[in-house]
Every structure is written in C-alpha cells, then in structure tokens.
PDB file of C-alpha atoms in Angstrom:
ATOM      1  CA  UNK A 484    -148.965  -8.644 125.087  1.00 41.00           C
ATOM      2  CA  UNK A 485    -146.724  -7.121 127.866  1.00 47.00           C
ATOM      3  CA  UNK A 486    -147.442  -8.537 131.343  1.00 46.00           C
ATOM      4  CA  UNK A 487    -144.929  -6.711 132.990  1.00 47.00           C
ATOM      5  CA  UNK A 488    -145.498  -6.330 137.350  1.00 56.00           C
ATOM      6  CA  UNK A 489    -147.977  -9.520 136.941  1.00 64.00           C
ATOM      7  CA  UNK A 490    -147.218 -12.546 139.163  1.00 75.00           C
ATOM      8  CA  UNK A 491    -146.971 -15.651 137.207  1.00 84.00           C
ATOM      9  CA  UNK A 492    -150.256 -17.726 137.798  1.00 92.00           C
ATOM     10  CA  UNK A 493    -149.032 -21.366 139.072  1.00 94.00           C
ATOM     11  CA  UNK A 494    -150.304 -24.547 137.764  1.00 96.00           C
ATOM     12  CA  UNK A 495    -149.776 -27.805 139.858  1.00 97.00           C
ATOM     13  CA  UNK A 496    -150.200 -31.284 138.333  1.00 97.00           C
ATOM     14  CA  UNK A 497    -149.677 -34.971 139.340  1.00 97.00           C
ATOM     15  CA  UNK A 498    -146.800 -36.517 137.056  1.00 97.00           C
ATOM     16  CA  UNK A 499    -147.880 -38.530 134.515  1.00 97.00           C
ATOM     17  CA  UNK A 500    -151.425 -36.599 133.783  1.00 97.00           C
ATOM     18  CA  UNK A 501    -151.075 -33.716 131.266  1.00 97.00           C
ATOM     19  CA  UNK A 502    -150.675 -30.539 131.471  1.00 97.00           C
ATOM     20  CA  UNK A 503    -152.483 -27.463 129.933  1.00 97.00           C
ATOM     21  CA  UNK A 504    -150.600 -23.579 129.894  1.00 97.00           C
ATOM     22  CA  UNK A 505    -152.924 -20.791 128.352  1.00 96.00           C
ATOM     23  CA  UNK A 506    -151.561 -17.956 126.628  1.00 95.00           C
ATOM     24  CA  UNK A 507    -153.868 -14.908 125.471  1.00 94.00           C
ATOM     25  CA  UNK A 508    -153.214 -11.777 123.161  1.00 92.00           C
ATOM     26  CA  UNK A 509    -154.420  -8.890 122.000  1.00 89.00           C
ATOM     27  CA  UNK A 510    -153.624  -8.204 118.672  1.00 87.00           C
ATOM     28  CA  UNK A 511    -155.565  -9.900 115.810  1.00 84.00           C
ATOM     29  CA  UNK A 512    -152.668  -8.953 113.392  1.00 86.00           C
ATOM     30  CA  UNK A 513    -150.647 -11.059 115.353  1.00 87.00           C
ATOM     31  CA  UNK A 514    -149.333 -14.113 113.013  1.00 88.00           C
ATOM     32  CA  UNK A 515    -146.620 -16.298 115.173  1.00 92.00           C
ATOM     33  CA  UNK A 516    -145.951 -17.211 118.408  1.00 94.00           C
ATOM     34  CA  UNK A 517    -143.078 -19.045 120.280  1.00 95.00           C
ATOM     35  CA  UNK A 518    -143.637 -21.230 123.875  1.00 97.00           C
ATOM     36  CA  UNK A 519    -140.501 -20.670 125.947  1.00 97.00           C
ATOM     37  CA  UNK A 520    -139.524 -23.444 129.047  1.00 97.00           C
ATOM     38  CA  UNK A 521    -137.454 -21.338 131.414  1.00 97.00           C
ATOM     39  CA  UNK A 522    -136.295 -23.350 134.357  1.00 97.00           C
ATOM     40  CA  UNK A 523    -135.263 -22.079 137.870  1.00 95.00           C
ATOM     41  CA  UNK A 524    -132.410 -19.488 137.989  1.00 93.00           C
ATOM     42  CA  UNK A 525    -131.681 -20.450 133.764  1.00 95.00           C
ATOM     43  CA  UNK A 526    -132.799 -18.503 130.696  1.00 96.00           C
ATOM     44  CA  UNK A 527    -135.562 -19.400 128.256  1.00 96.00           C
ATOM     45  CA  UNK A 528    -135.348 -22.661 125.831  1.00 95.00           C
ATOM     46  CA  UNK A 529    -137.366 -22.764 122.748  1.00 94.00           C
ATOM     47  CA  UNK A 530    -140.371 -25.339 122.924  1.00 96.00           C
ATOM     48  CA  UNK A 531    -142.161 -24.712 120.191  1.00 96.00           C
ATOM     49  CA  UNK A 532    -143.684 -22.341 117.711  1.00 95.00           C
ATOM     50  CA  UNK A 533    -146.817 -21.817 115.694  1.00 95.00           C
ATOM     51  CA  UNK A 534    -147.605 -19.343 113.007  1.00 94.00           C
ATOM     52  CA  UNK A 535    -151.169 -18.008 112.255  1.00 92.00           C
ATOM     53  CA  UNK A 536    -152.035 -19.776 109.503  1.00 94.00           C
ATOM     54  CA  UNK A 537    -152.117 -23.368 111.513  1.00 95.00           C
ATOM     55  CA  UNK A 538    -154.603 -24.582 114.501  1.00 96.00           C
ATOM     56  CA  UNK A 539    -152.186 -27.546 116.096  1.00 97.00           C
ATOM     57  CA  UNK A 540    -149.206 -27.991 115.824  1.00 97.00           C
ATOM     58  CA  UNK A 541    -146.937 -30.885 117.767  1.00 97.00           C
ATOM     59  CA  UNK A 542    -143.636 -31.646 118.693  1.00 95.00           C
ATOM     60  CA  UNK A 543    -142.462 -34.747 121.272  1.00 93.00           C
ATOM     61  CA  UNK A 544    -145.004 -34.869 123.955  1.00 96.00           C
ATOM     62  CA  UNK A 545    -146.050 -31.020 123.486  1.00 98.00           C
ATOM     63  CA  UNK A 546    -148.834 -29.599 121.536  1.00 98.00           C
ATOM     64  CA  UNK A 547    -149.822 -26.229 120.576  1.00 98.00           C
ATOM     65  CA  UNK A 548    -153.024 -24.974 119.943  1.00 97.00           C
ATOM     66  CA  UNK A 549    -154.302 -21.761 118.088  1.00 97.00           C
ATOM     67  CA  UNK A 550    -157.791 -19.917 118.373  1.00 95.00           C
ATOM     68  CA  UNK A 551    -157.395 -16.676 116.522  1.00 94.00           C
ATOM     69  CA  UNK A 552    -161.155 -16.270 117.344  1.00 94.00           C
ATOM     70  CA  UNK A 553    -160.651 -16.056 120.649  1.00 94.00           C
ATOM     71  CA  UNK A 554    -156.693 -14.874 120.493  1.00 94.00           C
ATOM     72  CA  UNK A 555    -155.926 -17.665 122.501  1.00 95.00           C
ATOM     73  CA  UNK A 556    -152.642 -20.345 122.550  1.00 95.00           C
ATOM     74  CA  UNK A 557    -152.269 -22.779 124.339  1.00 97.00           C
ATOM     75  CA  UNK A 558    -149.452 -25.505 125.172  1.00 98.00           C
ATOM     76  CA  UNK A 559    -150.508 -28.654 125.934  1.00 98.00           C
ATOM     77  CA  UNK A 560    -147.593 -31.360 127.817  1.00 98.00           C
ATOM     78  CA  UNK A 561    -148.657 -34.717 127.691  1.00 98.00           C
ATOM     79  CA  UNK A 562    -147.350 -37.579 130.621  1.00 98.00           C
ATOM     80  CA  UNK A 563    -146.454 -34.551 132.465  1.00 98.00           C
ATOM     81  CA  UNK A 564    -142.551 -35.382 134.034  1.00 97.00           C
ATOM     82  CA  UNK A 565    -141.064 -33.613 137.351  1.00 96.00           C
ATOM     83  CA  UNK A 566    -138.193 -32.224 134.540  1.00 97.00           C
ATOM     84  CA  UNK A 567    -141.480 -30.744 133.015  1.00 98.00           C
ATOM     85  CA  UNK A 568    -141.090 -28.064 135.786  1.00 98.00           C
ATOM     86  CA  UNK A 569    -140.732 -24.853 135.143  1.00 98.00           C
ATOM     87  CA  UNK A 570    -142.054 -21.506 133.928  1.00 97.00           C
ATOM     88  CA  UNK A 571    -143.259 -21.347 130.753  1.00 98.00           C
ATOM     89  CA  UNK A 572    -144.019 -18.482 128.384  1.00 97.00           C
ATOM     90  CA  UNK A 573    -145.198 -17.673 125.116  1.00 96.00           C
ATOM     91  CA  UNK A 574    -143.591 -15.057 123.161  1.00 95.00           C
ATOM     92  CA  UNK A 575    -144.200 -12.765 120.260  1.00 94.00           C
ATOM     93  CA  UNK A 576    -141.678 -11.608 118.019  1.00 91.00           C
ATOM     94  CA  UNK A 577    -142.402  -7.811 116.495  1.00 87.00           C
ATOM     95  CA  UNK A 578    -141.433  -7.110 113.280  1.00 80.00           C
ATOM     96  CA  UNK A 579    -137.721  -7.292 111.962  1.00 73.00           C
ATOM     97  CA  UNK A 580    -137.921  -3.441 111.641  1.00 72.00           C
ATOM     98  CA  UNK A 581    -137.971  -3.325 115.044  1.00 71.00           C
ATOM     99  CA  UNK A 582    -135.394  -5.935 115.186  1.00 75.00           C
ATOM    100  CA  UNK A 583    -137.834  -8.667 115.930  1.00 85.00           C
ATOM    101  CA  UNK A 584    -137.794  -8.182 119.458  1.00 91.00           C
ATOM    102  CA  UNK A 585    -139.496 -10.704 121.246  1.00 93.00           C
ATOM    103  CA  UNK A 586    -142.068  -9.579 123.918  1.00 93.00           C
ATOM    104  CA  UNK A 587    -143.143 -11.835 126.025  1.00 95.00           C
ATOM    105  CA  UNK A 588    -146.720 -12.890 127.998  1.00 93.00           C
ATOM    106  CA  UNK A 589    -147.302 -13.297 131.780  1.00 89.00           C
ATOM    107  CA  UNK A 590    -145.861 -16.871 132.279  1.00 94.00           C
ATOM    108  CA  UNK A 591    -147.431 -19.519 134.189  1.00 97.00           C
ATOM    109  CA  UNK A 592    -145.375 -21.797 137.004  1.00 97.00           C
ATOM    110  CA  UNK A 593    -146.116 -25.393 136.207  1.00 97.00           C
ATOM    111  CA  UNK A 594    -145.185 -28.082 139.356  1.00 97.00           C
ATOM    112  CA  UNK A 595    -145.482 -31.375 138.671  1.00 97.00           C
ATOM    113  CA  UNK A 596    -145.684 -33.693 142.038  1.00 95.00           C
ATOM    114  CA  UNK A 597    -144.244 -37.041 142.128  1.00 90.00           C
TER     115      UNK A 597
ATOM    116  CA  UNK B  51    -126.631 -25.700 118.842  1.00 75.00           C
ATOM    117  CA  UNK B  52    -126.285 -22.260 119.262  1.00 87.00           C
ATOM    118  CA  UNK B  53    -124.834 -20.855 122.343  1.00 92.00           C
ATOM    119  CA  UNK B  54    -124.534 -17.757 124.213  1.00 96.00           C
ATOM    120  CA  UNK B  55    -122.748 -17.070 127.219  1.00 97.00           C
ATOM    121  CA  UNK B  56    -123.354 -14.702 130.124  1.00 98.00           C
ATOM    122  CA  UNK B  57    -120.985 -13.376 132.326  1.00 98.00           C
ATOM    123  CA  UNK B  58    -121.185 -13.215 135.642  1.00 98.00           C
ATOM    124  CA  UNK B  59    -124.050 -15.816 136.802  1.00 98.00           C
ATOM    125  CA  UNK B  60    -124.207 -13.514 140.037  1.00 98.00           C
ATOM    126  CA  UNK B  61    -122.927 -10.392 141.603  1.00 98.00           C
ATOM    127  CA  UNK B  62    -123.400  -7.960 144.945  1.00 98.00           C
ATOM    128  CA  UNK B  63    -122.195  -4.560 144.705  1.00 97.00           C
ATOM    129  CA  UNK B  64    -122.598  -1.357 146.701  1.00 97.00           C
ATOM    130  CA  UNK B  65    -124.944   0.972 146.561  1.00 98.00           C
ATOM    131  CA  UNK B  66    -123.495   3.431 143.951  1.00 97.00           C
ATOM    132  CA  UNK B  67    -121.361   1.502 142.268  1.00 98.00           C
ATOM    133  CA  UNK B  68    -121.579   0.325 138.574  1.00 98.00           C
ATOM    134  CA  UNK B  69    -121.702  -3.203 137.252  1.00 98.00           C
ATOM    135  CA  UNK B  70    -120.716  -4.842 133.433  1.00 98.00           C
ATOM    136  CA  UNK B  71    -122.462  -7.801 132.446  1.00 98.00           C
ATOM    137  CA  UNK B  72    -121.311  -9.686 129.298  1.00 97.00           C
ATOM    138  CA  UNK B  73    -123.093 -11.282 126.821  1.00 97.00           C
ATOM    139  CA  UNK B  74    -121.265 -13.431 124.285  1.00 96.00           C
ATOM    140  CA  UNK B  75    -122.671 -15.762 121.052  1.00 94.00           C
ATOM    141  CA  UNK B  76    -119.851 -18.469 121.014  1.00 94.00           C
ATOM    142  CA  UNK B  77    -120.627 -20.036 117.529  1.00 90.00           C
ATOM    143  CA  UNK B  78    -122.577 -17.447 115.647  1.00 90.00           C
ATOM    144  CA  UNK B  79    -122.902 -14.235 114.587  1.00 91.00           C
ATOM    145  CA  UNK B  80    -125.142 -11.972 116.788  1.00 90.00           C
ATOM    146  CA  UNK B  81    -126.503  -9.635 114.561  1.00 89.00           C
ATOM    147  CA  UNK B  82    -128.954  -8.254 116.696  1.00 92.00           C
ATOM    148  CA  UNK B  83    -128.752  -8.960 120.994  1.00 95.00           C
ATOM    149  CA  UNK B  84    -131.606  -7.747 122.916  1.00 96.00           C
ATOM    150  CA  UNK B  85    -131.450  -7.379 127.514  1.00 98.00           C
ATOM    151  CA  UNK B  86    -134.161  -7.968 129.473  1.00 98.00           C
ATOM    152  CA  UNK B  87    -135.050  -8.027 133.135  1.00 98.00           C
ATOM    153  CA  UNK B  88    -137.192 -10.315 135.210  1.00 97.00           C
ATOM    154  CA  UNK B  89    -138.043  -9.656 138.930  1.00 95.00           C
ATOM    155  CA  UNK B  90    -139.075 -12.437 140.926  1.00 93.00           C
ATOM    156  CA  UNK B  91    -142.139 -14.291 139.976  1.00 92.00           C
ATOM    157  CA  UNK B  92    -142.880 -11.988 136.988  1.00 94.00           C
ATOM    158  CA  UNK B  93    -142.178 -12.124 133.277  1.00 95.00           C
ATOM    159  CA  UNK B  94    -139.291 -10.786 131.736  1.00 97.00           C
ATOM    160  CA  UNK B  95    -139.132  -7.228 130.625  1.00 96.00           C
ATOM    161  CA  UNK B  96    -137.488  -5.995 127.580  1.00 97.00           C
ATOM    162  CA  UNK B  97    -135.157  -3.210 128.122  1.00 97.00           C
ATOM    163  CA  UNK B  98    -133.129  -2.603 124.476  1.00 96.00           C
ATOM    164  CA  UNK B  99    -132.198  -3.999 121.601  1.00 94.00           C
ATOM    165  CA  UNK B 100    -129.154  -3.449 119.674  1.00 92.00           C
ATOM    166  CA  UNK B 101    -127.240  -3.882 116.845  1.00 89.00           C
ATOM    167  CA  UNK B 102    -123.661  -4.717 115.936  1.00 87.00           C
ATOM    168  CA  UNK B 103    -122.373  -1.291 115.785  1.00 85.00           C
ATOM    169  CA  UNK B 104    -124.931   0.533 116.170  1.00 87.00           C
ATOM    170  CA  UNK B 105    -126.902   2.561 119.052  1.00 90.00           C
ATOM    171  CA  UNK B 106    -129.228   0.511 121.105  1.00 93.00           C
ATOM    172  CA  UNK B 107    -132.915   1.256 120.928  1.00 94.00           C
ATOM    173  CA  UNK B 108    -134.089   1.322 124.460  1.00 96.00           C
ATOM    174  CA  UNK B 109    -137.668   0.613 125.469  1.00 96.00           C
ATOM    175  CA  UNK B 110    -140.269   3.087 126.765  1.00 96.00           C
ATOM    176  CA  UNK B 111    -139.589   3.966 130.831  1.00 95.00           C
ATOM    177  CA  UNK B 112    -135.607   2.436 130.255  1.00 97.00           C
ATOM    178  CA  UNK B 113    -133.176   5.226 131.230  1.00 95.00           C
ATOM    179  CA  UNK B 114    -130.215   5.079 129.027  1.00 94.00           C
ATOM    180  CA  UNK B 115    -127.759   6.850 130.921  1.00 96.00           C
ATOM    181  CA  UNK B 116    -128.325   3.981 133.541  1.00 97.00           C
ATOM    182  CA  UNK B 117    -128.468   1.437 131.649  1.00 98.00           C
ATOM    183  CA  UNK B 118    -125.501   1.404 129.112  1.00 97.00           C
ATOM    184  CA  UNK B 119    -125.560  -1.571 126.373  1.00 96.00           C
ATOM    185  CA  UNK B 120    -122.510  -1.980 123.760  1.00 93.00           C
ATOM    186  CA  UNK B 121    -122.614  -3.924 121.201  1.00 92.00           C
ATOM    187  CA  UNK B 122    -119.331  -3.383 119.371  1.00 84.00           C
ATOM    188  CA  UNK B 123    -118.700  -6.930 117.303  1.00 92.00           C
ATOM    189  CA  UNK B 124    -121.215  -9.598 116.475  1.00 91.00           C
ATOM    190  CA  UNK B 125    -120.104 -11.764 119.408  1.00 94.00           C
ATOM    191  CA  UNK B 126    -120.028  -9.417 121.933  1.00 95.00           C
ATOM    192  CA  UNK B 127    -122.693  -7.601 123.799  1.00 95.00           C
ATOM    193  CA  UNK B 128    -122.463  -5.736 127.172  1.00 96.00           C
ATOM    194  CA  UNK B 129    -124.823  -3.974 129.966  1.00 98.00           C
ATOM    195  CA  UNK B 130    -123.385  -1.418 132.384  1.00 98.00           C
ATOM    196  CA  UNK B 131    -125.821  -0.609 134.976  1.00 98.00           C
ATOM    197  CA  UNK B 132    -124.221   2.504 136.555  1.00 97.00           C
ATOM    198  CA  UNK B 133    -124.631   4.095 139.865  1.00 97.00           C
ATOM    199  CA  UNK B 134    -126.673   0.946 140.817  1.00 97.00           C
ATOM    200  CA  UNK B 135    -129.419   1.356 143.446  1.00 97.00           C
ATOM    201  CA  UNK B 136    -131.169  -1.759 145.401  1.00 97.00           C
ATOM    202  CA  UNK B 137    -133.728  -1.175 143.399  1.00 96.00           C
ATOM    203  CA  UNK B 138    -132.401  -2.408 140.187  1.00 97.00           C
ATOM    204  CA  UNK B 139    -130.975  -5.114 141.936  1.00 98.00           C
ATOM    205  CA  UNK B 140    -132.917  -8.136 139.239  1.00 97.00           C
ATOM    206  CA  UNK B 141    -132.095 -11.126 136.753  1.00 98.00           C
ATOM    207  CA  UNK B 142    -130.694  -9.653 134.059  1.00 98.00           C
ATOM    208  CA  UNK B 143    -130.746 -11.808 131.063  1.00 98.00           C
ATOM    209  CA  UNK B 144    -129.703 -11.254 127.408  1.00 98.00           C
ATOM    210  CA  UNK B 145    -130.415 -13.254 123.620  1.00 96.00           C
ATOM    211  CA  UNK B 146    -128.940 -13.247 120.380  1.00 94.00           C
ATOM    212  CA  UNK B 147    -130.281 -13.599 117.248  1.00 91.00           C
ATOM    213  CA  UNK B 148    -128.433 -13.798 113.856  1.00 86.00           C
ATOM    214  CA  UNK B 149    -129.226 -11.509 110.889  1.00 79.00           C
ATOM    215  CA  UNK B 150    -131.143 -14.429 109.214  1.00 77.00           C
ATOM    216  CA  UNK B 151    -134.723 -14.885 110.558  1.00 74.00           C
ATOM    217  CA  UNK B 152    -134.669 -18.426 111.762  1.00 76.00           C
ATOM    218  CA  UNK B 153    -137.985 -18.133 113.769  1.00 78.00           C
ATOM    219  CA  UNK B 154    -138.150 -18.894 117.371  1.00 75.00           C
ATOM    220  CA  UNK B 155    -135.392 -21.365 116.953  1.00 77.00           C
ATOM    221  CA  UNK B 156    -132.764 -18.209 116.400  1.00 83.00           C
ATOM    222  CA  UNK B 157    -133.293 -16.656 119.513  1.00 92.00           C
ATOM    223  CA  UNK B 158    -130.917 -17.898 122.350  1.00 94.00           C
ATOM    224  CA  UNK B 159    -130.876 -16.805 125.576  1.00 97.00           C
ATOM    225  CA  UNK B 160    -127.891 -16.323 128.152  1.00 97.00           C
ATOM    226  CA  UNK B 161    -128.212 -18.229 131.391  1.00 97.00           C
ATOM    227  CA  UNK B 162    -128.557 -14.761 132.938  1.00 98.00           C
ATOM    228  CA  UNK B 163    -127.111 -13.244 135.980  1.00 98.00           C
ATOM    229  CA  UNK B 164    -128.548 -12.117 139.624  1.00 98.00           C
ATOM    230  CA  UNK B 165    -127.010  -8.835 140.492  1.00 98.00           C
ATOM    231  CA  UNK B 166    -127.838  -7.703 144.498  1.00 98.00           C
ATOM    232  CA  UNK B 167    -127.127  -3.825 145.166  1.00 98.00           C
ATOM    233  CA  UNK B 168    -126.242  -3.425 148.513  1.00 97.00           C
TER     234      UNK B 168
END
C-alpha cells in the first residue's frame, strides 16, 4: 500500500554477499506486483515483476519471491555489486479503470560496501 | 526501449511564481501519463493521472488549481505548479504508459526534475 511521509528503511551489505529487500501489502485481492531500482537523483527502472498466481520468479541475478499467506514480496540480489545501489521499490498497479496507476510501497535504501 | 523525457532536470524559482515541467514519450504513444512527487528519503507519491485529451484525475489531498497537468497529444504531458511555495519545492517525476497493457515493462519513468522555491 501507500507509504507516503515514511523514511525509507536502509539496508547495508558487503559486495559480493546477497541481498534481501522485503515488500509487504495489504490487500489479499492483490494479483501483481512490479520491483522498481531507482538510483540517486534518476527515476524508477523496471526490475522485475510477479503476478499472483506464481511463488518465484527470476531474472539475471534477481529473484522474486511471493507469500500471499503472509502478503509478503520479496526481492532477492544475488553477488550483490556497488552498481546494485540504490532504492528499490515494489509497486502495484490498480486496475486499468483507474488507468492502472501504479502506487507504490515504502522503499528500502540498499548500500553495498566495497 | 521506450523513452521518456523530462524537462527541466532542475529549477529555483521565487516564492510566488509558477513553474512548467514537461514530460515527453519520444518513441511511443502515451496513452495514459501519470506525476508523482517524492520528498527526500520517502517514496514517491502519486498526484494525477491523465489521459490524452482528457481531464486529469487528481489524487485525494492534490489541489488542482495548484497543480495544473495537460495532456493534450500522446507525446506530450505537462505540470504547472502555480504560485509555488517552498513547501512544494520536491522531485517531481512523471511515466508513461501506452494504451496496451504491457505489465510493468510499459511503465517508463522520466528522469525527473528538482524544483527549489525560493
């Protein structure tokens, strides 16, 4: 859901270990999601994206997890790089008769130390 | 891959003043552009969304009369903050979309722009 006025929670990592971002939401009708990479003073880039009806899903050296028990996502970055920095968010589109605006979570700061 | 372009990257203006920002989709049709904010540290906010031609639907707590969006060809999309205050001085960043759903992968996103109100 909206996060707005919440300060993004930071997450600091070594590079090469991996990296975990956690994404909760509210609404079990909910069916896809969409992890967003938006680096210092740039807009958002498309990561990845999972819909409801998958668990896992992976792309090069990321890999998203569902739990619609839990409503939880998470994005998982493996060999974690110092390009790997950045905020990243996950993002919910609403239905295309509300345009499908996209709303998106809190964020969380990743840093990744050399 | 698609692009959109957002014009300026930064700008100061007085207190009072008003301030365009431009939003352009350079090799697709924008059906649908949406603004959003983002102070420092925090997520981004959407303000509207709009459609070619049509009014923009503005979120709940978004003043209209301040914040003036256009959208009056599918490549072209533009925010007038008016009478800006220090207060809406922000990261103002806009995304297209184009009238087919293409998922997460249609949405692109302006590099944004830092407006300061002096």
């Amino acid at each position: 859901g909206e996060s707005v006025g919440l300060h993004l929670p930071t997450l600091s990592v070594q590079e090469g270990d991996n990296s975990i971002i956690n994404c909760a939401y509210s609404n079990s009708a909910s069916d896809y999601f969409i992890w967003y990479k938006q680096e210092s003073g740039k807009g958002p880039q498309f990561i990845i994206d999972i819909r409801s009806n998958m668990d896992k899903r992976q792309g090069q050296r990321v890999t998203v997890l569902l739990n619609k028990t839990v409503k939880h996502l998470s994005l998982q970055i493996a060999a974690t790089q110092p390009g790997d920095s950045a905020v990243y968010f996950c993002a919910e589109p609403k239905g295309l008769n509300q345009g499908g605006k996209l709303i998106f979570g809190q964020g969380t700061e990743l840093s990744v130390k050399p | 891959g698609a692009v959109v372009s957002q014009h300026p990257s930064r700008v100061i203006c007085k207190s009072g003043t008003s301030v365009k920002i431009e939003c352009r989709s350079l090799d697709f049709q924008a059906t649908t552009m949406f603004w959003y904010r983002q102070f420092p540290k925090q997520s981004l906010m959407l303000m509207a969304t709009s459609n070619e031609g049509s009014k923009a639907t503005y979120e709940q707590g978004v003043e209209k009369d301040k914040f003036l969006i256009n959208h009056a060809s599918l490549t072209l999309s533009t925010l007038t903050v008016t009478s800006a205050h220090p207060e809406d001085s922000s990261f103002y960043i806009c995304s297209a979309r184009p009238g087919a759903w293409r998922g997460g992968y249609g949405y692109t996103f302006g590099s944004g722009t830092r407006l300061t109100v002096v």
